[in-house]
Tab-separated table of C-alpha atoms in Angstrom:
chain	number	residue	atom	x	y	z
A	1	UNK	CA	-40.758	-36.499	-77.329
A	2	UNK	CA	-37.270	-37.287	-78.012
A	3	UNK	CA	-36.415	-41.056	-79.088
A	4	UNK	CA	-33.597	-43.518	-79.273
A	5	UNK	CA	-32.430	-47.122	-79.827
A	6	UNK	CA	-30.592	-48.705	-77.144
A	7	UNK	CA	-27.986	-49.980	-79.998
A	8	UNK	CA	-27.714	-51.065	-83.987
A	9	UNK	CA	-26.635	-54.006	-85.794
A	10	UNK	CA	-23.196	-53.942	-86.466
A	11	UNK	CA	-22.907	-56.581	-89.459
A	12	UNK	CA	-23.755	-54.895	-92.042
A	13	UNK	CA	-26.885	-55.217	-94.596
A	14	UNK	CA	-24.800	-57.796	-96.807
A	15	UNK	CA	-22.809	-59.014	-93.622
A	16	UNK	CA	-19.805	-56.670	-94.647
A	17	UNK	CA	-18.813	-57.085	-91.393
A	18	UNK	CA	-18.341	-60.369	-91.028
A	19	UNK	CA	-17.043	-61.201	-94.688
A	20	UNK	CA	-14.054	-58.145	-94.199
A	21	UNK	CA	-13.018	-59.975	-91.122
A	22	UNK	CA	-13.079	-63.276	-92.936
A	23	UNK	CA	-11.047	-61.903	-95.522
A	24	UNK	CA	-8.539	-60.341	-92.604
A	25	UNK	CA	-8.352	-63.890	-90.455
A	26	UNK	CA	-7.281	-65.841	-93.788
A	27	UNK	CA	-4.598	-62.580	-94.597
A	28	UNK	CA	-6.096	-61.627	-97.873
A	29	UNK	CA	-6.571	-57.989	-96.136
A	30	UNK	CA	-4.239	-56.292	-93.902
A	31	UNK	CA	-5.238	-54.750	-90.616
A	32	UNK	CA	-5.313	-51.296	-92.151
A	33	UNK	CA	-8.163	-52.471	-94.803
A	34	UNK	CA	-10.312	-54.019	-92.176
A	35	UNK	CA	-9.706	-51.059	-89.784
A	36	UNK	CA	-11.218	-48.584	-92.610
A	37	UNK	CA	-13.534	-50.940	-93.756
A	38	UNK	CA	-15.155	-51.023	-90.157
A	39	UNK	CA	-15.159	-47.234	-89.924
A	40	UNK	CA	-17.322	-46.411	-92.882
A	41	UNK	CA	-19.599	-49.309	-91.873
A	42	UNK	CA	-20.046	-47.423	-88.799
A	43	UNK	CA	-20.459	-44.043	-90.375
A	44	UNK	CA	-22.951	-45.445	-92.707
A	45	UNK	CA	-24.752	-46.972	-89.901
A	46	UNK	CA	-24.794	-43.205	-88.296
A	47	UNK	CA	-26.152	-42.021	-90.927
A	48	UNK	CA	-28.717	-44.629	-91.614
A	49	UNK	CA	-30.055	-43.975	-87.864
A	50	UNK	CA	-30.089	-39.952	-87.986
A	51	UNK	CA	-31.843	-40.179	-91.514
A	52	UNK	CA	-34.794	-42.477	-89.849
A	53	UNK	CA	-35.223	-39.505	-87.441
A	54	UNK	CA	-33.585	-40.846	-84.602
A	55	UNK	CA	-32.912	-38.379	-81.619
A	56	UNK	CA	-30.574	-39.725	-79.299
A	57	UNK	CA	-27.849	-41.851	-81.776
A	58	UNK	CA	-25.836	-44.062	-79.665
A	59	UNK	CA	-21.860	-44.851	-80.729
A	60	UNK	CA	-19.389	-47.574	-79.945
A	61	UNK	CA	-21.990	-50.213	-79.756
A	62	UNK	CA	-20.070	-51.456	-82.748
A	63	UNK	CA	-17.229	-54.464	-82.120
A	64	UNK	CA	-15.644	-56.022	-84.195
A	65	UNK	CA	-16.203	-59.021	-82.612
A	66	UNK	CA	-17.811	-58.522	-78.771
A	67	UNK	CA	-18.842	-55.820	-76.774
A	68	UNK	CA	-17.727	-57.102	-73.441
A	69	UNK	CA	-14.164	-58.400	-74.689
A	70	UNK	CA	-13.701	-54.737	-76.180
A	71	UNK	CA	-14.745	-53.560	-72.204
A	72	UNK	CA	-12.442	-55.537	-71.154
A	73	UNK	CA	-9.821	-54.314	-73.491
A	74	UNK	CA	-11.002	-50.757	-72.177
A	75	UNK	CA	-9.672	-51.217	-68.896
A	76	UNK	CA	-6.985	-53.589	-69.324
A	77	UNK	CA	-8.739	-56.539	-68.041
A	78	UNK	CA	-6.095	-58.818	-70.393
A	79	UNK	CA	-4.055	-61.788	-69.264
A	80	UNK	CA	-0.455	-60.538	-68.999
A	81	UNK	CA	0.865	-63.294	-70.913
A	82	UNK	CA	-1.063	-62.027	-74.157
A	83	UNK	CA	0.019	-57.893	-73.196
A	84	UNK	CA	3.544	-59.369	-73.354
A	85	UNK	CA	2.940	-60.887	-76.574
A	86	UNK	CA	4.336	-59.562	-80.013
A	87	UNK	CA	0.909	-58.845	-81.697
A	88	UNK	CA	-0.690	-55.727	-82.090
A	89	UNK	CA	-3.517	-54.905	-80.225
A	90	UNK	CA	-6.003	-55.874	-82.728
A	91	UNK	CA	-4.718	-59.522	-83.208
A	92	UNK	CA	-4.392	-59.658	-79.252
A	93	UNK	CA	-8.152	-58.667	-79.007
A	94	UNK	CA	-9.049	-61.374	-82.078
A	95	UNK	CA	-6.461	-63.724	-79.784
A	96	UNK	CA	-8.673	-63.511	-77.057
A	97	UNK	CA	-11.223	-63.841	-78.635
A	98	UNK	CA	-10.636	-66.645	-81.167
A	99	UNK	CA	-7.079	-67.734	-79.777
A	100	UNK	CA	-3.744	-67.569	-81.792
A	101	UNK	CA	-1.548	-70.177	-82.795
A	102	UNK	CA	1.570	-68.882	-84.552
A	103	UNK	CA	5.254	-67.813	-84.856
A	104	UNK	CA	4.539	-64.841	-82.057
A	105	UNK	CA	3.135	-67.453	-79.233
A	106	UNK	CA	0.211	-69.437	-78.730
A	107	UNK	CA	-3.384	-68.186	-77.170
A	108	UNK	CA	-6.013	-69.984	-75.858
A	109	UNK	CA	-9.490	-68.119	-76.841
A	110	UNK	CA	-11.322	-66.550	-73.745
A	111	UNK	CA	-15.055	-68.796	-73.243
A	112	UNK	CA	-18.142	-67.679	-74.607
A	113	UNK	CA	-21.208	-67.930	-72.806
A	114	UNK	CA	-25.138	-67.080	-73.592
A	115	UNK	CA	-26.368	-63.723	-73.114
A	116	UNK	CA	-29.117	-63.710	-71.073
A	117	UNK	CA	-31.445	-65.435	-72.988
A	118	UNK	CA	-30.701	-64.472	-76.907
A	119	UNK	CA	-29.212	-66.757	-79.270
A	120	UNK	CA	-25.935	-64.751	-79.205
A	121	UNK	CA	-22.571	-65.417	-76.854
A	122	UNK	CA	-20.120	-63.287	-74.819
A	123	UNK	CA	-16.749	-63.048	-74.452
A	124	UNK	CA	-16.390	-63.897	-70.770
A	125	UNK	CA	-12.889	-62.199	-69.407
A	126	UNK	CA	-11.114	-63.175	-66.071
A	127	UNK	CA	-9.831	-60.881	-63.836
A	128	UNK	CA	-6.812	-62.666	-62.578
A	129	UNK	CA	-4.108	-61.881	-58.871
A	130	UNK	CA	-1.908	-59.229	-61.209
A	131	UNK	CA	-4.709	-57.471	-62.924
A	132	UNK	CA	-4.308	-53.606	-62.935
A	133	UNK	CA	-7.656	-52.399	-63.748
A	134	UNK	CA	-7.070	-48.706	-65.333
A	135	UNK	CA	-8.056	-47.201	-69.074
A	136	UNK	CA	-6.035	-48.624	-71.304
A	137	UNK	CA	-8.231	-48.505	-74.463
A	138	UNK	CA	-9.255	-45.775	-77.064
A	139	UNK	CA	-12.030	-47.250	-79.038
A	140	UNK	CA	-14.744	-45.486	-77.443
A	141	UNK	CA	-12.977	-42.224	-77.924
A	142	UNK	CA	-12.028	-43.131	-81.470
A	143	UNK	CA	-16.001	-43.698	-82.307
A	144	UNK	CA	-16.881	-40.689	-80.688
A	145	UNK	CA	-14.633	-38.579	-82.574
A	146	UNK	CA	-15.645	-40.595	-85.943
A	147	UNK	CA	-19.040	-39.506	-85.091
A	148	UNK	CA	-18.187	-36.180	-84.154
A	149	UNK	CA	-16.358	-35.372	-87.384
A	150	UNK	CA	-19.912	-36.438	-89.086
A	151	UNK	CA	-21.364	-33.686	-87.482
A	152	UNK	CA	-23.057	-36.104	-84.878
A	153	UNK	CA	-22.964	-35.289	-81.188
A	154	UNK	CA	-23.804	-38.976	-80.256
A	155	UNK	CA	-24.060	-40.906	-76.862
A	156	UNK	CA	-21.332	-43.661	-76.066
A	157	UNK	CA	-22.707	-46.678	-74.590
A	158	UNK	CA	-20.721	-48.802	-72.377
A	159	UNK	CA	-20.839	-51.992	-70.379
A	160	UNK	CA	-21.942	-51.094	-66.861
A	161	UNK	CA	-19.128	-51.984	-63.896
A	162	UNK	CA	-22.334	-54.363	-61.886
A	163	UNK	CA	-22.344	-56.256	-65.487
A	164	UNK	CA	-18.830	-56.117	-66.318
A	165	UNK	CA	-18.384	-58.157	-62.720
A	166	UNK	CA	-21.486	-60.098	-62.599
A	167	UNK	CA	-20.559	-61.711	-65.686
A	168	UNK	CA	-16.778	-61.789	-65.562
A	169	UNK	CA	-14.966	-65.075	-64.331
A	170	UNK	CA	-12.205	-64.953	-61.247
A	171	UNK	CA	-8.660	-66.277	-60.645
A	172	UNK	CA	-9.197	-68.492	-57.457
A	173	UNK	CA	-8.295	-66.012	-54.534
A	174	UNK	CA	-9.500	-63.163	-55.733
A	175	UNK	CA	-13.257	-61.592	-56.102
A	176	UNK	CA	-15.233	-58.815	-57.047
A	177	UNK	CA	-15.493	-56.645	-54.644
A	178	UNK	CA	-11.410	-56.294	-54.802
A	179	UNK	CA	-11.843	-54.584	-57.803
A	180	UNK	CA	-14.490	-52.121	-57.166
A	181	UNK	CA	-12.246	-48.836	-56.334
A	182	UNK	CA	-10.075	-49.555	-59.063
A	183	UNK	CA	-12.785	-49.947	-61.696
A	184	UNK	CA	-14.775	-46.804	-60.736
A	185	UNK	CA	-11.511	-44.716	-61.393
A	186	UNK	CA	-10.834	-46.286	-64.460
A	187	UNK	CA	-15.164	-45.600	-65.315
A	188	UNK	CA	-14.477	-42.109	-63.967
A	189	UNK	CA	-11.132	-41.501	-66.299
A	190	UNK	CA	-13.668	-42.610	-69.299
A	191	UNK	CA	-16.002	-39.968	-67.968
A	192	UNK	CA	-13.676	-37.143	-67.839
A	193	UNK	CA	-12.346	-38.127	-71.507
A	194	UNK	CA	-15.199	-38.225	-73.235
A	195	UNK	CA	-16.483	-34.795	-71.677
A	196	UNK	CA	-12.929	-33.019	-72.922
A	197	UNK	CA	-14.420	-34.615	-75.958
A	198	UNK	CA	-17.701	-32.850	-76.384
A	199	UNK	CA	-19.652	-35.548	-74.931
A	200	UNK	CA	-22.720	-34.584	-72.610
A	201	UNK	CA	-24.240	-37.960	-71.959
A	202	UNK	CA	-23.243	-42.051	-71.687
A	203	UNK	CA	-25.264	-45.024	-71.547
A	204	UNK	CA	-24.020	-47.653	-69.180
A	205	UNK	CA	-25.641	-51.027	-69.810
A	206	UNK	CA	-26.083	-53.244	-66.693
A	207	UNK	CA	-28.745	-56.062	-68.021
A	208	UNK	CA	-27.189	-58.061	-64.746
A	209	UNK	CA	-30.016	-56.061	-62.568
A	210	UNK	CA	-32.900	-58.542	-64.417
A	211	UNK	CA	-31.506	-60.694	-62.797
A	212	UNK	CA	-32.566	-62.664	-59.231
A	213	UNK	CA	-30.317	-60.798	-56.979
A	214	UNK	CA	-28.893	-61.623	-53.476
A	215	UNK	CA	-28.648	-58.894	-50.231
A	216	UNK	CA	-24.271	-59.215	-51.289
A	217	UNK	CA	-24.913	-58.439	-55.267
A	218	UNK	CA	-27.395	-55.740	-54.208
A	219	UNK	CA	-24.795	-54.034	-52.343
A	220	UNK	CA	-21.805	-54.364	-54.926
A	221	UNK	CA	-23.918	-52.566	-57.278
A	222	UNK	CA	-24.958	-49.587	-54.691
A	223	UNK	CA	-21.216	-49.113	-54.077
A	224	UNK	CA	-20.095	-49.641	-57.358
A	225	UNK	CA	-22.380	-46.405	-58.070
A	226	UNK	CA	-22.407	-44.287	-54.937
A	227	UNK	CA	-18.677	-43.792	-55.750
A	228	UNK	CA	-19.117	-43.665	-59.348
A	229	UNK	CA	-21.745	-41.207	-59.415
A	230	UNK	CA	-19.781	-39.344	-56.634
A	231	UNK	CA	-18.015	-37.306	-59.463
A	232	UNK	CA	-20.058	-38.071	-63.122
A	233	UNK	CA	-17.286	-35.370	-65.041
A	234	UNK	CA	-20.322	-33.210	-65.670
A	235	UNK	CA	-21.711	-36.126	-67.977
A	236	UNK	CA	-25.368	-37.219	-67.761
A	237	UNK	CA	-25.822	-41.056	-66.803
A	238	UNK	CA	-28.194	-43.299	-68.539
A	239	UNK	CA	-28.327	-46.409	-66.916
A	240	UNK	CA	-29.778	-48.600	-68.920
A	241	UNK	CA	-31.371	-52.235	-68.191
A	242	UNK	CA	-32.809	-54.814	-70.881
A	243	UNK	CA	-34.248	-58.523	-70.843
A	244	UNK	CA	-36.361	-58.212	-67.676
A	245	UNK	CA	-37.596	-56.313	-65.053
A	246	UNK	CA	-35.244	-54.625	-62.440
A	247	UNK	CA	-37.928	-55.642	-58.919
A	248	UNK	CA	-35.161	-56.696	-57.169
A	249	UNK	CA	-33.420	-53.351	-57.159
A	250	UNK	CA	-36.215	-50.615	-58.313
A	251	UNK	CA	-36.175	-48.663	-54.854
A	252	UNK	CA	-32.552	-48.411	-54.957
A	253	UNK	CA	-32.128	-47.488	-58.584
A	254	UNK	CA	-34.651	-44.768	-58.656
A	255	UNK	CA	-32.638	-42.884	-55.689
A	256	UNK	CA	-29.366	-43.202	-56.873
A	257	UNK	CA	-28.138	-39.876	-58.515
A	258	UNK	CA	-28.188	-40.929	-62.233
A	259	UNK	CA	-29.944	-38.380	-64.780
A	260	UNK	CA	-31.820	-41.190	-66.974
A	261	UNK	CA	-33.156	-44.945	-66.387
A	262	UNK	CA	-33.878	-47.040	-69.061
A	263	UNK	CA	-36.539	-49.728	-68.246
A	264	UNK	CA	-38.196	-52.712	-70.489
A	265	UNK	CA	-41.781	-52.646	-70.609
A	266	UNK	CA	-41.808	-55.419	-73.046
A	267	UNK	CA	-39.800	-58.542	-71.046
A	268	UNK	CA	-40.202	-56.856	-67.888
A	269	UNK	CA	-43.461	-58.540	-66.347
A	270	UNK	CA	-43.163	-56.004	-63.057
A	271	UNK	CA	-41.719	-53.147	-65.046
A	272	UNK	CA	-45.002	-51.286	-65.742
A	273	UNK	CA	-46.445	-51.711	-62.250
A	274	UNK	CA	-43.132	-50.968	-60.381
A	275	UNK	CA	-43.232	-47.575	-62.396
A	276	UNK	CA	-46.745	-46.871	-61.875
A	277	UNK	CA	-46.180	-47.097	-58.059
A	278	UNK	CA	-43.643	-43.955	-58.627
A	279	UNK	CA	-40.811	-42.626	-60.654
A	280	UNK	CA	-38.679	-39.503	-60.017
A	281	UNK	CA	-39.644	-35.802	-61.481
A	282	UNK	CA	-36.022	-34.862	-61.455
A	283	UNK	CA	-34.989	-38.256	-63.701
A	284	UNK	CA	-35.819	-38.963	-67.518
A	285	UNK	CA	-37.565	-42.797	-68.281
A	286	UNK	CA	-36.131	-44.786	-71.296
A	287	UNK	CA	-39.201	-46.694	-72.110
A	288	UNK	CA	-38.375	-49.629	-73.507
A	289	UNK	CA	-41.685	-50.786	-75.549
A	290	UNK	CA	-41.094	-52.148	-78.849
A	291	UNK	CA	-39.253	-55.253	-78.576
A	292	UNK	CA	-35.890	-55.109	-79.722
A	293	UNK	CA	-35.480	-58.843	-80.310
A	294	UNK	CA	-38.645	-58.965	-82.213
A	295	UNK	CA	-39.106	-59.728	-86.593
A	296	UNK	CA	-42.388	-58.788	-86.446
A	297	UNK	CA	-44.136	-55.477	-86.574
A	298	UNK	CA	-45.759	-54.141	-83.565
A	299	UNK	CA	-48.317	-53.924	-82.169
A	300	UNK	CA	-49.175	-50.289	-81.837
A	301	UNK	CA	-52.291	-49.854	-79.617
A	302	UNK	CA	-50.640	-51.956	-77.367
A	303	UNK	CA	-47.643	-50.263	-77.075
A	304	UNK	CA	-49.938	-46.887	-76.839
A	305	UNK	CA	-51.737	-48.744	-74.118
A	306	UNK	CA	-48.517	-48.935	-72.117
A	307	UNK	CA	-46.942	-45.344	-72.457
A	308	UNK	CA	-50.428	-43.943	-71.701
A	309	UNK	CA	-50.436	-45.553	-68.044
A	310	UNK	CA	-46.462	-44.683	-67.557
A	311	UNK	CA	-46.893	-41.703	-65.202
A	312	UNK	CA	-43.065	-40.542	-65.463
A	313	UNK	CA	-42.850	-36.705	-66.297
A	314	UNK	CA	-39.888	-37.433	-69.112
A	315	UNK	CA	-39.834	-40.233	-71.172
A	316	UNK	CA	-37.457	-40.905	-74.352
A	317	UNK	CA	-39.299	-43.875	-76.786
A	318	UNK	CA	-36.793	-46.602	-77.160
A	319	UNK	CA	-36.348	-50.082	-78.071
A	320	UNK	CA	-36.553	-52.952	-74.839
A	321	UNK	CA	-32.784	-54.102	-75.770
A	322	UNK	CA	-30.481	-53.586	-78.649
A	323	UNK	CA	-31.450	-54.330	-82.291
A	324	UNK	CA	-27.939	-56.600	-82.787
A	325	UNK	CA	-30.487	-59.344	-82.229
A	326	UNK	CA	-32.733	-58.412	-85.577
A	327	UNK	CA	-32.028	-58.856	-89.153
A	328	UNK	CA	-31.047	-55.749	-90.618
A	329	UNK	CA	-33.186	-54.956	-92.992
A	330	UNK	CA	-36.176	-56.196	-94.919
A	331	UNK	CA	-35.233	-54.426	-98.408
A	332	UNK	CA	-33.208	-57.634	-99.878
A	333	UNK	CA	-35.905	-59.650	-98.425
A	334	UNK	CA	-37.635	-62.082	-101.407
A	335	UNK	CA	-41.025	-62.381	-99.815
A	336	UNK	CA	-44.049	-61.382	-101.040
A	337	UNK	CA	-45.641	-57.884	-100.093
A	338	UNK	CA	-48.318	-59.925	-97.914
A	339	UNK	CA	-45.869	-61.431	-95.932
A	340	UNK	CA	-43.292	-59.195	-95.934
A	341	UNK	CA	-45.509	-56.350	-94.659
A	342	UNK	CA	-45.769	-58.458	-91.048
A	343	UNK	CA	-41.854	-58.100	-90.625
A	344	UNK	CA	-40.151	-55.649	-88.610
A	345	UNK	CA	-36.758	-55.467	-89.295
A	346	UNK	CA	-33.613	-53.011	-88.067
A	347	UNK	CA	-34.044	-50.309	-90.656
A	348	UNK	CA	-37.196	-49.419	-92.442
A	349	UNK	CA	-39.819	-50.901	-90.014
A	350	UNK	CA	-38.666	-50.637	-86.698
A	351	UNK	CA	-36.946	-47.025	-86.932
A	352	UNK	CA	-39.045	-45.554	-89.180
A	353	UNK	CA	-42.487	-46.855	-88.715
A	354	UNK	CA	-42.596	-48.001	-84.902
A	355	UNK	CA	-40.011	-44.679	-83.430
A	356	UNK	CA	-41.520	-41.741	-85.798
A	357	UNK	CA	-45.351	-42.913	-85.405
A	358	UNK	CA	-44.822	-44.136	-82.060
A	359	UNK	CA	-44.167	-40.747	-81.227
A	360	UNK	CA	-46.899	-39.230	-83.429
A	361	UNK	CA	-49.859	-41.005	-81.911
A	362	UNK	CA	-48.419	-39.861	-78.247
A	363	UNK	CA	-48.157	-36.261	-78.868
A	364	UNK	CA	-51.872	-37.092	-80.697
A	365	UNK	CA	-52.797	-38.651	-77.282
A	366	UNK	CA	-51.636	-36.213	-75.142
A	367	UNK	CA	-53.518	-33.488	-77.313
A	368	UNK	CA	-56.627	-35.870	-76.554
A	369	UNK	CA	-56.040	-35.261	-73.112
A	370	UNK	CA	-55.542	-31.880	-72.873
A	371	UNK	CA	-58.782	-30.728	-75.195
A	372	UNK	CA	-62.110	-29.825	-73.773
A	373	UNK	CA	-63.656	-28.675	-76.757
A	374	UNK	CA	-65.898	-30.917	-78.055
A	375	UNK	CA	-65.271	-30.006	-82.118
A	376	UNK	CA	-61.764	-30.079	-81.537
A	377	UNK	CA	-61.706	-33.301	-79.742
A	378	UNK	CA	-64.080	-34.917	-82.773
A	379	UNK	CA	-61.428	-33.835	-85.269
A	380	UNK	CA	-58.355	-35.699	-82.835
A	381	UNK	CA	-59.979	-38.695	-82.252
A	382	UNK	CA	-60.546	-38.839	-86.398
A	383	UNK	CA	-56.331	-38.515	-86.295
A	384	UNK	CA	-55.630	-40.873	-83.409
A	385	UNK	CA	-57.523	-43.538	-85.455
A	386	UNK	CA	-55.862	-42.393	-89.194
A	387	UNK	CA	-52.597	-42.938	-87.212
A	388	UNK	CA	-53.628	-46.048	-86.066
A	389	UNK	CA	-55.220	-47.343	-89.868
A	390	UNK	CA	-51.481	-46.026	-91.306
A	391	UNK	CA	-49.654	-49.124	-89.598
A	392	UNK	CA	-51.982	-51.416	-90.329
C-alpha cells in the first residue's frame, strides 16, 4: 500500500524560513541568498519525507509566502500596474503580497482572508477587465527539476482552477465563468511542461468542493474539468479535496475522468458513507485519515476501523489536509517524555509512526482476512494486537 502526505511544512524546524525572509525584507540579504537559502530548505525537506518512508513525495507545496498568490503568479493573474513596475519578480510577488512603498512605485498588498477554517490566511488575487490568463510562471517547474536532480521523481501539487475561482475576487463587470477557456489552456500548458519534464502525475487541490454548493458552482466546476481532462498531457490527475466532505458533488466527481480522488475521512462527516455507497475500480482513493491539522497522536484502531469499511479497490494512506498547519517537529520540544509522547508532530510522529504502521497493521488486516487456517490466524491476530501495543 503506497502512502503520501497531501503537503509539508515549509518553515523550517527553527523557522529558517521565516527568519531568511526577515533578514531579506530589512536588506541584510540579497535576493540571491534568500533564493538559495529556500532551495536547500526544500531539498532538506525532500529528503526528510523520503527518509520517513514516504511513497508518493509531493513538490512545490513550498511558498515563500502563499500558495495561492504563487498560483496566481503561475498564470499571470497580476494587476498590470505592478507587471509594469521596475521590480523583479520576486519583490513584485512580496509586493503583492505585503505591498511596496519605494523609489520604483507604490503597491497596495493584495487581502488576506481565512482558509477554510484553519488559523492561517490567503492571498486573495483579483482577476480584473485586462487580465490575460496564460503560464507565465516557472516555480513549479523549477521545484520539480530541484527534486529531480535529488534523484526524486516527485508529484507537483497545484491549486485546482474550481478553487483558484471560488476563492478569487472580481473587477466589477467581469466573472468567472469568462475565464474558464482561458484558464484550462493555461492548466493544460502546465500539464504538457511538466510531462516534457519527467513528471507522470499532479495533484490539483480544490478544498472549494467542501463547500455548500449551488446548481451554477456545480456546473463551473464540471466544465472547468470536462475540458481540462479532455487532453491530461499523458499525466495522471489527483484531485484532491480537504476540510470536509465533497456530498454536494460526489456523483459527479467519481465519473469525471481523473485517475485518483483524494477524500477526508477525518472532517468529512458524509465522506465514509458516500464511499461505502460506491467508488470506481478503474480510480485510486486518497484516504485521508489521520488528521493533518491535528498535535496529537492518533488514534490507531480508529483509523483501522475506517480503512477496513472503505470498499475502494486502490487506496494510497494519506493525511486529511496538508501538515503546514502542524508544528514541525517534536525533537526541540522541552516537555517531559509523558507528555511529549501524546504529541504528533510533522516529522517523527506523524510520518513515521502513523504512515509506516498505518500501513503495517492494514497489510496485517488484510492477511486476517484472507487466512482460513486456524494456527495461522492465532499467530496474526497475536501481530495485529503487538502492532497495536507498539503505538501505545
Amino acid at each position: 500500500m503506497s502512502t503520501t502526505i497531501i503537503g509539508f511544512p515549509r518553515l523550517g524546524e527553527f523557522r529558517e524560513l521565516k527568519f531568511t525572509t526577515e533578514k531579506y525584507f530589512r536588506k541584510e540579504i540579497s535576493e540571491e541568498e534568500l533564493l538559495a537559502a529556500a532551495k536547500e530548505l526544500r531539498a532538506k525537506h525532500w529528503n526528510i519525507v523520503k527518509e520517513k518512508g514516504i511513497t508518493e513525495i509531493p513538490s512545490n507545496d513550498f511558498s515563500h509566502y502563499d500558495n495561492f498568490l504563487d498560483a496566481a503568479f503561475l498564470f499571470n493573474v497580476v494587476p498590470a500596474s505592478v507587471q509594469n513596475l521596475e521590480l523583479s519578480d520576486l519583490e513584485r510577488y512580496f509586493a503583492l503580497g505585503r505591498g511596496y512603498q519605494g523609489e520604483k512605485g507604490d503597491v497596495r498588498a493584495l487581502p488576506m482572508k481565512k482558509w477554510f477554517n484553519t488559523n492561517y490566511h490567503y492571498i486573495v488575487p483579483k482577476f480584473e477587465k485586462d487580465t490575460q490568463v496564460k503560464l507565465a510562471g516557472h516555480k513549479i517547474f523549477d521545484e520539480f527539476q530541484e527534486a529531480k536532480e535529488l534523484g526524486l521523481n516527485t508529484r507537483p501539487v497545484l491549486v485546482g482552477p474550481f478553487t483558484f475561482l471560488q476563492l478569487s475576487d472580481f473587477e466589477e463587470g467581469v466573472k468567472a465563468e469568462d475565464f474558464v477557456d482561458s484558464l484550462v489552456a493555461a492548466y493544460q500548458d502546465v500539464f504538457a511542461k511538466l510531462a516534457e519534464l519527467g513528471a507522470t502525475r499532479i495533484q490539483l487541490d480544490e478544498a472549494a468542493l467542501v463547500k455548500d454548493l449551488t446548481a451554477e458552482e456545480k456546473a463551473l466546476f464540471l466544465n472547468l474539468y470536462n475540458k481540462l481532462l479532455a487532453d491530461k498531457k499523458g499525466l495522471e490527475v489527483l484531485l484532491q479535496t480537504y476540510f470536509g466532505d465533497v456530498r454536494d458533488v460526489y456523483a459527479d466527481l467519481v465519473k469525471l475522468p481523473v485517475d485518483a480522488i483524494g477524500l477526508d475521512f477525518v472532517e468529512g462527516k458524509k465522506t465514509l458513507e458516500l464511499v461505502k455507497g460506491g467508488f470506481p475500480a478503474d480510480k485510486t482513493l486518497y484516504a485521508g485519515i489521520v488528521n493533518g491539522k491535528n498535535i496529537w497522536r492518533n488514534n490507531y484502531e480508529k483509523s483501522l476501523a475506517i480503512l477496513e469499511q472503505i470498499p475502494a479497490e486502490n487506496i494510497v494512506l494519506t493525511s486529511s489536509c496538508s501538515l503546514l498547519h502542524v508544528p514541525f517537529t517534536t525533537a526541540n520540544e522541552e516537555f517531559e517524555p509523558a507528555i511529549l509522547n501524546h504529541f504528533a508532530f510533522a516529522v517523527e510522529n506523524w510520518m513515521r509512526s502513523v504512515i509506516w504502521m498505518l500501513s503495517a497493521m492494514v497489510k496485517v488486516q488484510r492477511l486476517l482476512q484472507q487466512t482460513k487456517n486456524s494456527l495461522r490466524l492465532n499467530v496474526l491476530v497475536k501481530m495485529r494486537n503487538f502492532v497495536l501495543v507498539s503505538l501505545d
